[in-house]
Amino acid sequence: MTDQLQIERSAQSWAFTLNRPDKMNALNSPLVEALLQGVGDAHASGARMLVFQGVGRNFSAGFDQGDLDSQSDADLLLRLVRVETLLHLVASSPCLTVAFAHGRNFGAGVDLFAACRHRYSAADASFRMPGLRFGLVLGTRRFGDVVGYAKAREILEQTRQMSATEAADIGLVTRLVEADGRADAVAEALQVATLLDPTTQQHLYRVLERERPDQDLADLVRSASRPGLKSRILAYMSER
């Protein structure tokens, strides 16, 4: 495990805190692998609720683009596959999943937020998914499931930023919660998480949430394996 991820465990709830404040909690390989391991361990422990949050100025800036110079298209593809694997693991979790967003959030960070069932946001938060600017389809279908396909298409085609208020209006954010209200929100969510027995809760999630891991992964790989991924990302970064 890495110190880039802090984990607090109890019998019923595990909290995962992204701890790369100097990098806006961007998702590099060690952090993604730590999340995959941690979420898997939480599932094995029989936890009823998972909480995701970030320290510093924001929840997550998404896919870490800081070391692109040393990476090939193939390296980037593998990293993206691992991110999609994480998103599916969270979205299909047998636990109630809770995320808290604040500050500026981008790309895979927004996808991780959207993969959770209870999505709380501070009023200062913003959300933007620019991946289509460099041809990347990641978390796209899942975002459409959350906000509706017409609204998802409008936002993703424009790759525009959403405020917390707009995100709440369209259903990406379930409730606005400031930092001083997080403890109460977690306590309320834990009551919900433990109201049903585990088997019934998992059955409910399976019936209502139709994850399509094979199709989602195939869509990602098709988009990311097109030659020139690294060049497209670098071109996007130069335009910002």
CSV table of C-alpha atoms in Angstrom, one decimal:
chain,number,residue,atom,x,y,z
A,1,MET,CA,0.0,0.0,0.0
A,2,THR,CA,1.1,3.6,-0.6
A,3,ASP,CA,1.0,6.7,1.6
A,4,GLN,CA,-0.8,8.3,-1.4
A,5,LEU,CA,-4.0,6.6,-0.1
A,6,GLN,CA,-5.2,6.8,3.5
A,7,ILE,CA,-7.6,4.1,4.7
A,8,GLU,CA,-9.7,4.2,7.8
A,9,ARG,CA,-11.4,0.9,8.7
A,10,SER,CA,-14.3,0.0,10.9
A,11,ALA,CA,-16.4,-3.1,11.1
A,12,GLN,CA,-19.0,-1.6,8.7
A,13,SER,CA,-17.3,1.2,6.9
A,14,TRP,CA,-14.0,1.9,5.1
A,15,ALA,CA,-13.0,5.4,4.2
A,16,PHE,CA,-10.5,6.0,1.4
A,17,THR,CA,-8.8,9.4,1.3
A,18,LEU,CA,-6.8,10.4,-1.7
A,19,ASN,CA,-3.6,11.9,-0.4
A,20,ARG,CA,-1.7,13.6,-3.2
A,21,PRO,CA,-2.6,17.2,-2.4
A,22,ASP,CA,0.5,18.6,-4.3
A,23,LYS,CA,-0.8,16.9,-7.5
A,24,MET,CA,-4.5,17.7,-6.8
A,25,ASN,CA,-5.0,14.0,-6.0
A,26,ALA,CA,-4.4,13.0,-9.6
A,27,LEU,CA,-4.7,9.3,-10.3
A,28,ASN,CA,-1.2,7.9,-10.9
A,29,SER,CA,-0.5,4.1,-11.1
A,30,PRO,CA,0.4,3.6,-7.4
A,31,LEU,CA,-2.8,5.4,-6.3
A,32,VAL,CA,-5.0,3.4,-8.7
A,33,GLU,CA,-3.4,0.1,-7.6
A,34,ALA,CA,-3.8,1.0,-3.9
A,35,LEU,CA,-7.5,1.8,-4.5
A,36,LEU,CA,-8.0,-1.5,-6.3
A,37,GLN,CA,-6.4,-3.4,-3.5
A,38,GLY,CA,-8.1,-1.4,-0.8
A,39,VAL,CA,-11.6,-1.7,-2.3
A,40,GLY,CA,-11.1,-5.4,-2.8
A,41,ASP,CA,-10.0,-5.8,0.8
A,42,ALA,CA,-13.0,-3.9,2.0
A,43,HIS,CA,-15.3,-6.2,0.0
A,44,ALA,CA,-13.6,-9.3,1.4
A,45,SER,CA,-14.0,-7.9,4.9
A,46,GLY,CA,-17.8,-7.7,4.6
A,47,ALA,CA,-17.9,-3.9,4.9
A,48,ARG,CA,-21.3,-2.3,4.3
A,49,MET,CA,-20.2,1.2,3.2
A,50,LEU,CA,-17.2,2.7,1.3
A,51,VAL,CA,-16.4,6.4,1.5
A,52,PHE,CA,-14.1,8.3,-1.0
A,53,GLN,CA,-12.7,11.7,-0.4
A,54,GLY,CA,-9.6,13.8,-1.0
A,55,VAL,CA,-7.3,16.0,1.0
A,56,GLY,CA,-6.2,19.5,-0.1
A,57,ARG,CA,-7.8,21.7,-2.6
A,58,ASN,CA,-10.0,19.2,-4.4
A,59,PHE,CA,-11.3,15.6,-4.6
A,60,SER,CA,-9.3,14.5,-7.8
A,61,ALA,CA,-7.9,16.0,-10.9
A,62,GLY,CA,-8.3,12.7,-12.7
A,63,PHE,CA,-5.8,10.8,-14.8
A,64,ASP,CA,-2.2,11.9,-13.8
A,65,GLN,CA,-0.6,13.5,-16.9
A,66,GLY,CA,2.6,14.6,-15.1
A,67,ASP,CA,4.9,11.9,-16.4
A,68,LEU,CA,3.8,11.6,-20.0
A,69,ASP,CA,7.3,12.1,-21.4
A,70,SER,CA,8.4,8.8,-20.1
A,71,GLN,CA,5.3,6.9,-21.2
A,72,SER,CA,4.4,5.2,-24.5
A,73,ASP,CA,0.9,4.8,-26.0
A,74,ALA,CA,1.0,1.2,-24.6
A,75,ASP,CA,1.9,2.4,-21.1
A,76,LEU,CA,-1.0,4.9,-21.2
A,77,LEU,CA,-3.4,2.3,-22.4
A,78,LEU,CA,-2.6,-0.1,-19.6
A,79,ARG,CA,-3.0,2.7,-17.0
A,80,LEU,CA,-6.4,3.6,-18.5
A,81,VAL,CA,-7.5,0.0,-18.4
A,82,ARG,CA,-6.6,-0.1,-14.7
A,83,VAL,CA,-8.6,3.0,-14.1
A,84,GLU,CA,-11.7,1.5,-15.8
A,85,THR,CA,-11.2,-1.6,-13.8
A,86,LEU,CA,-11.3,0.5,-10.6
A,87,LEU,CA,-14.4,2.4,-11.8
A,88,HIS,CA,-16.2,-0.9,-12.4
A,89,LEU,CA,-15.2,-2.3,-9.1
A,90,VAL,CA,-16.6,0.8,-7.3
A,91,ALA,CA,-19.8,1.0,-9.5
A,92,SER,CA,-20.6,-2.7,-8.9
A,93,SER,CA,-19.7,-2.7,-5.3
A,94,PRO,CA,-22.0,-4.7,-2.9
A,95,CYS,CA,-21.5,-1.9,-0.4
A,96,LEU,CA,-23.2,1.5,-0.3
A,97,THR,CA,-20.6,3.8,-1.9
A,98,VAL,CA,-20.3,7.5,-0.9
A,99,ALA,CA,-18.1,10.2,-2.4
A,100,PHE,CA,-17.4,13.8,-1.3
A,101,ALA,CA,-16.2,16.3,-3.9
A,102,HIS,CA,-14.8,19.8,-3.4
A,103,GLY,CA,-12.7,22.1,-5.5
A,104,ARG,CA,-11.9,21.5,-9.2
A,105,ASN,CA,-12.4,17.9,-10.4
A,106,PHE,CA,-11.6,16.5,-13.8
A,107,GLY,CA,-11.8,13.4,-16.0
A,108,ALA,CA,-11.3,10.1,-14.1
A,109,GLY,CA,-11.8,11.9,-10.8
A,110,VAL,CA,-15.3,12.9,-11.9
A,111,ASP,CA,-15.8,9.3,-13.2
A,112,LEU,CA,-14.8,7.9,-9.7
A,113,PHE,CA,-17.2,10.3,-8.1
A,114,ALA,CA,-20.0,9.3,-10.6
A,115,ALA,CA,-19.4,5.6,-9.9
A,116,CYS,CA,-20.6,6.1,-6.3
A,117,ARG,CA,-24.2,5.8,-5.2
A,118,HIS,CA,-24.3,8.8,-2.8
A,119,ARG,CA,-22.5,11.8,-4.3
A,120,TYR,CA,-22.0,14.8,-2.0
A,121,SER,CA,-20.4,18.0,-3.1
A,122,ALA,CA,-19.3,21.3,-1.5
A,123,ALA,CA,-20.8,24.4,-3.1
A,124,ASP,CA,-17.4,25.4,-4.4
A,125,ALA,CA,-16.9,22.2,-6.4
A,126,SER,CA,-16.7,22.1,-10.2
A,127,PHE,CA,-16.6,19.1,-12.6
A,128,ARG,CA,-15.2,18.8,-16.1
A,129,MET,CA,-14.6,15.7,-18.3
A,130,PRO,CA,-12.2,16.7,-21.1
A,131,GLY,CA,-11.3,13.1,-22.2
A,132,LEU,CA,-13.1,13.4,-25.6
A,133,ARG,CA,-10.8,16.2,-26.5
A,134,PHE,CA,-8.1,13.6,-27.0
A,135,GLY,CA,-10.4,10.9,-28.2
A,136,LEU,CA,-10.9,9.0,-24.9
A,137,VAL,CA,-14.1,7.2,-23.9
A,138,LEU,CA,-13.8,6.5,-20.2
A,139,GLY,CA,-16.8,6.4,-17.8
A,140,THR,CA,-19.0,7.8,-20.6
A,141,ARG,CA,-21.8,5.3,-20.5
A,142,ARG,CA,-21.9,5.4,-16.7
A,143,PHE,CA,-22.2,9.2,-16.7
A,144,GLY,CA,-25.1,8.9,-19.1
A,145,ASP,CA,-26.8,6.4,-16.7
A,146,VAL,CA,-26.4,9.0,-13.9
A,147,VAL,CA,-27.6,12.2,-15.6
A,148,GLY,CA,-29.5,10.9,-18.6
A,149,TYR,CA,-28.1,10.4,-22.1
A,150,ALA,CA,-29.3,13.7,-23.7
A,151,LYS,CA,-27.7,15.8,-20.9
A,152,ALA,CA,-24.6,13.7,-20.9
A,153,ARG,CA,-24.2,14.1,-24.7
A,154,GLU,CA,-24.6,17.9,-24.4
A,155,ILE,CA,-22.0,18.2,-21.6
A,156,LEU,CA,-19.5,15.8,-23.1
A,157,GLU,CA,-19.7,17.2,-26.6
A,158,GLN,CA,-18.8,20.6,-25.2
A,159,THR,CA,-16.4,19.2,-22.7
A,160,ARG,CA,-17.5,22.1,-20.5
A,161,GLN,CA,-17.2,22.7,-16.8
A,162,MET,CA,-20.2,22.2,-14.5
A,163,SER,CA,-20.7,24.0,-11.2
A,164,ALA,CA,-21.9,22.1,-8.1
A,165,THR,CA,-25.3,23.7,-8.5
A,166,GLU,CA,-25.7,22.5,-12.1
A,167,ALA,CA,-24.3,19.1,-11.1
A,168,ALA,CA,-27.0,18.8,-8.4
A,169,ASP,CA,-29.7,20.0,-10.8
A,170,ILE,CA,-28.9,17.2,-13.3
A,171,GLY,CA,-28.4,14.4,-10.7
A,172,LEU,CA,-24.6,14.0,-10.7
A,173,VAL,CA,-24.6,15.5,-7.2
A,174,THR,CA,-27.1,14.0,-4.8
A,175,ARG,CA,-26.7,16.7,-2.2
A,176,LEU,CA,-24.6,19.7,-1.4
A,177,VAL,CA,-22.6,19.1,1.8
A,178,GLU,CA,-19.8,21.3,3.1
A,179,ALA,CA,-16.8,19.9,5.0
A,180,ASP,CA,-18.4,20.5,8.4
A,181,GLY,CA,-21.4,18.4,7.4
A,182,ARG,CA,-19.5,15.4,6.2
A,183,ALA,CA,-19.6,13.5,9.5
A,184,ASP,CA,-23.4,13.8,9.7
A,185,ALA,CA,-23.7,12.8,6.0
A,186,VAL,CA,-21.6,9.7,6.7
A,187,ALA,CA,-23.6,8.7,9.7
A,188,GLU,CA,-26.9,9.1,7.8
A,189,ALA,CA,-25.5,7.0,4.9
A,190,LEU,CA,-24.3,4.3,7.3
A,191,GLN,CA,-27.9,4.0,8.6
A,192,VAL,CA,-29.1,3.5,5.1
A,193,ALA,CA,-26.3,1.0,4.3
A,194,THR,CA,-27.2,-1.2,7.2
A,195,LEU,CA,-31.0,-1.0,7.0
A,196,LEU,CA,-31.3,-4.1,4.7
A,197,ASP,CA,-29.5,-7.3,5.2
A,198,PRO,CA,-26.4,-7.7,2.9
A,199,THR,CA,-28.0,-10.2,0.5
A,200,THR,CA,-31.1,-8.1,-0.1
A,201,GLN,CA,-29.0,-4.9,-0.5
A,202,GLN,CA,-26.8,-6.6,-3.1
A,203,HIS,CA,-29.8,-8.0,-4.9
A,204,LEU,CA,-31.3,-4.5,-5.1
A,205,TYR,CA,-28.1,-3.1,-6.6
A,206,ARG,CA,-27.9,-5.8,-9.1
A,207,VAL,CA,-31.5,-5.3,-10.3
A,208,LEU,CA,-31.3,-1.5,-10.6
A,209,GLU,CA,-27.8,-1.0,-11.8
A,210,ARG,CA,-26.9,-2.9,-15.0
A,211,GLU,CA,-23.2,-2.7,-15.2
A,212,ARG,CA,-21.7,-3.6,-18.5
A,213,PRO,CA,-18.0,-4.2,-17.7
A,214,ASP,CA,-17.0,-5.9,-20.9
A,215,GLN,CA,-18.7,-3.3,-23.2
A,216,ASP,CA,-17.3,-0.4,-21.2
A,217,LEU,CA,-13.8,-1.8,-21.3
A,218,ALA,CA,-14.1,-2.5,-25.0
A,219,ASP,CA,-15.2,1.0,-25.7
A,220,LEU,CA,-12.3,2.4,-23.7
A,221,VAL,CA,-9.7,0.2,-25.4
A,222,ARG,CA,-11.1,1.0,-28.9
A,223,SER,CA,-10.7,4.7,-28.2
A,224,ALA,CA,-7.4,4.6,-26.3
A,225,SER,CA,-5.7,2.1,-28.7
A,226,ARG,CA,-6.1,4.4,-31.7
A,227,PRO,CA,-2.5,5.4,-32.6
A,228,GLY,CA,-1.3,8.7,-31.3
A,229,LEU,CA,-2.9,8.8,-27.8
A,230,LYS,CA,0.1,10.4,-26.2
A,231,SER,CA,0.4,13.0,-28.9
A,232,ARG,CA,-3.3,13.8,-28.6
A,233,ILE,CA,-3.0,14.3,-24.8
A,234,LEU,CA,0.1,16.5,-25.2
A,235,ALA,CA,-1.7,18.6,-27.8
A,236,TYR,CA,-4.7,19.0,-25.5
A,237,MET,CA,-2.3,20.0,-22.6
A,238,SER,CA,-0.6,22.6,-24.8
A,239,GLU,CA,-4.0,24.3,-25.6
A,240,ARG,CA,-5.0,24.7,-21.9
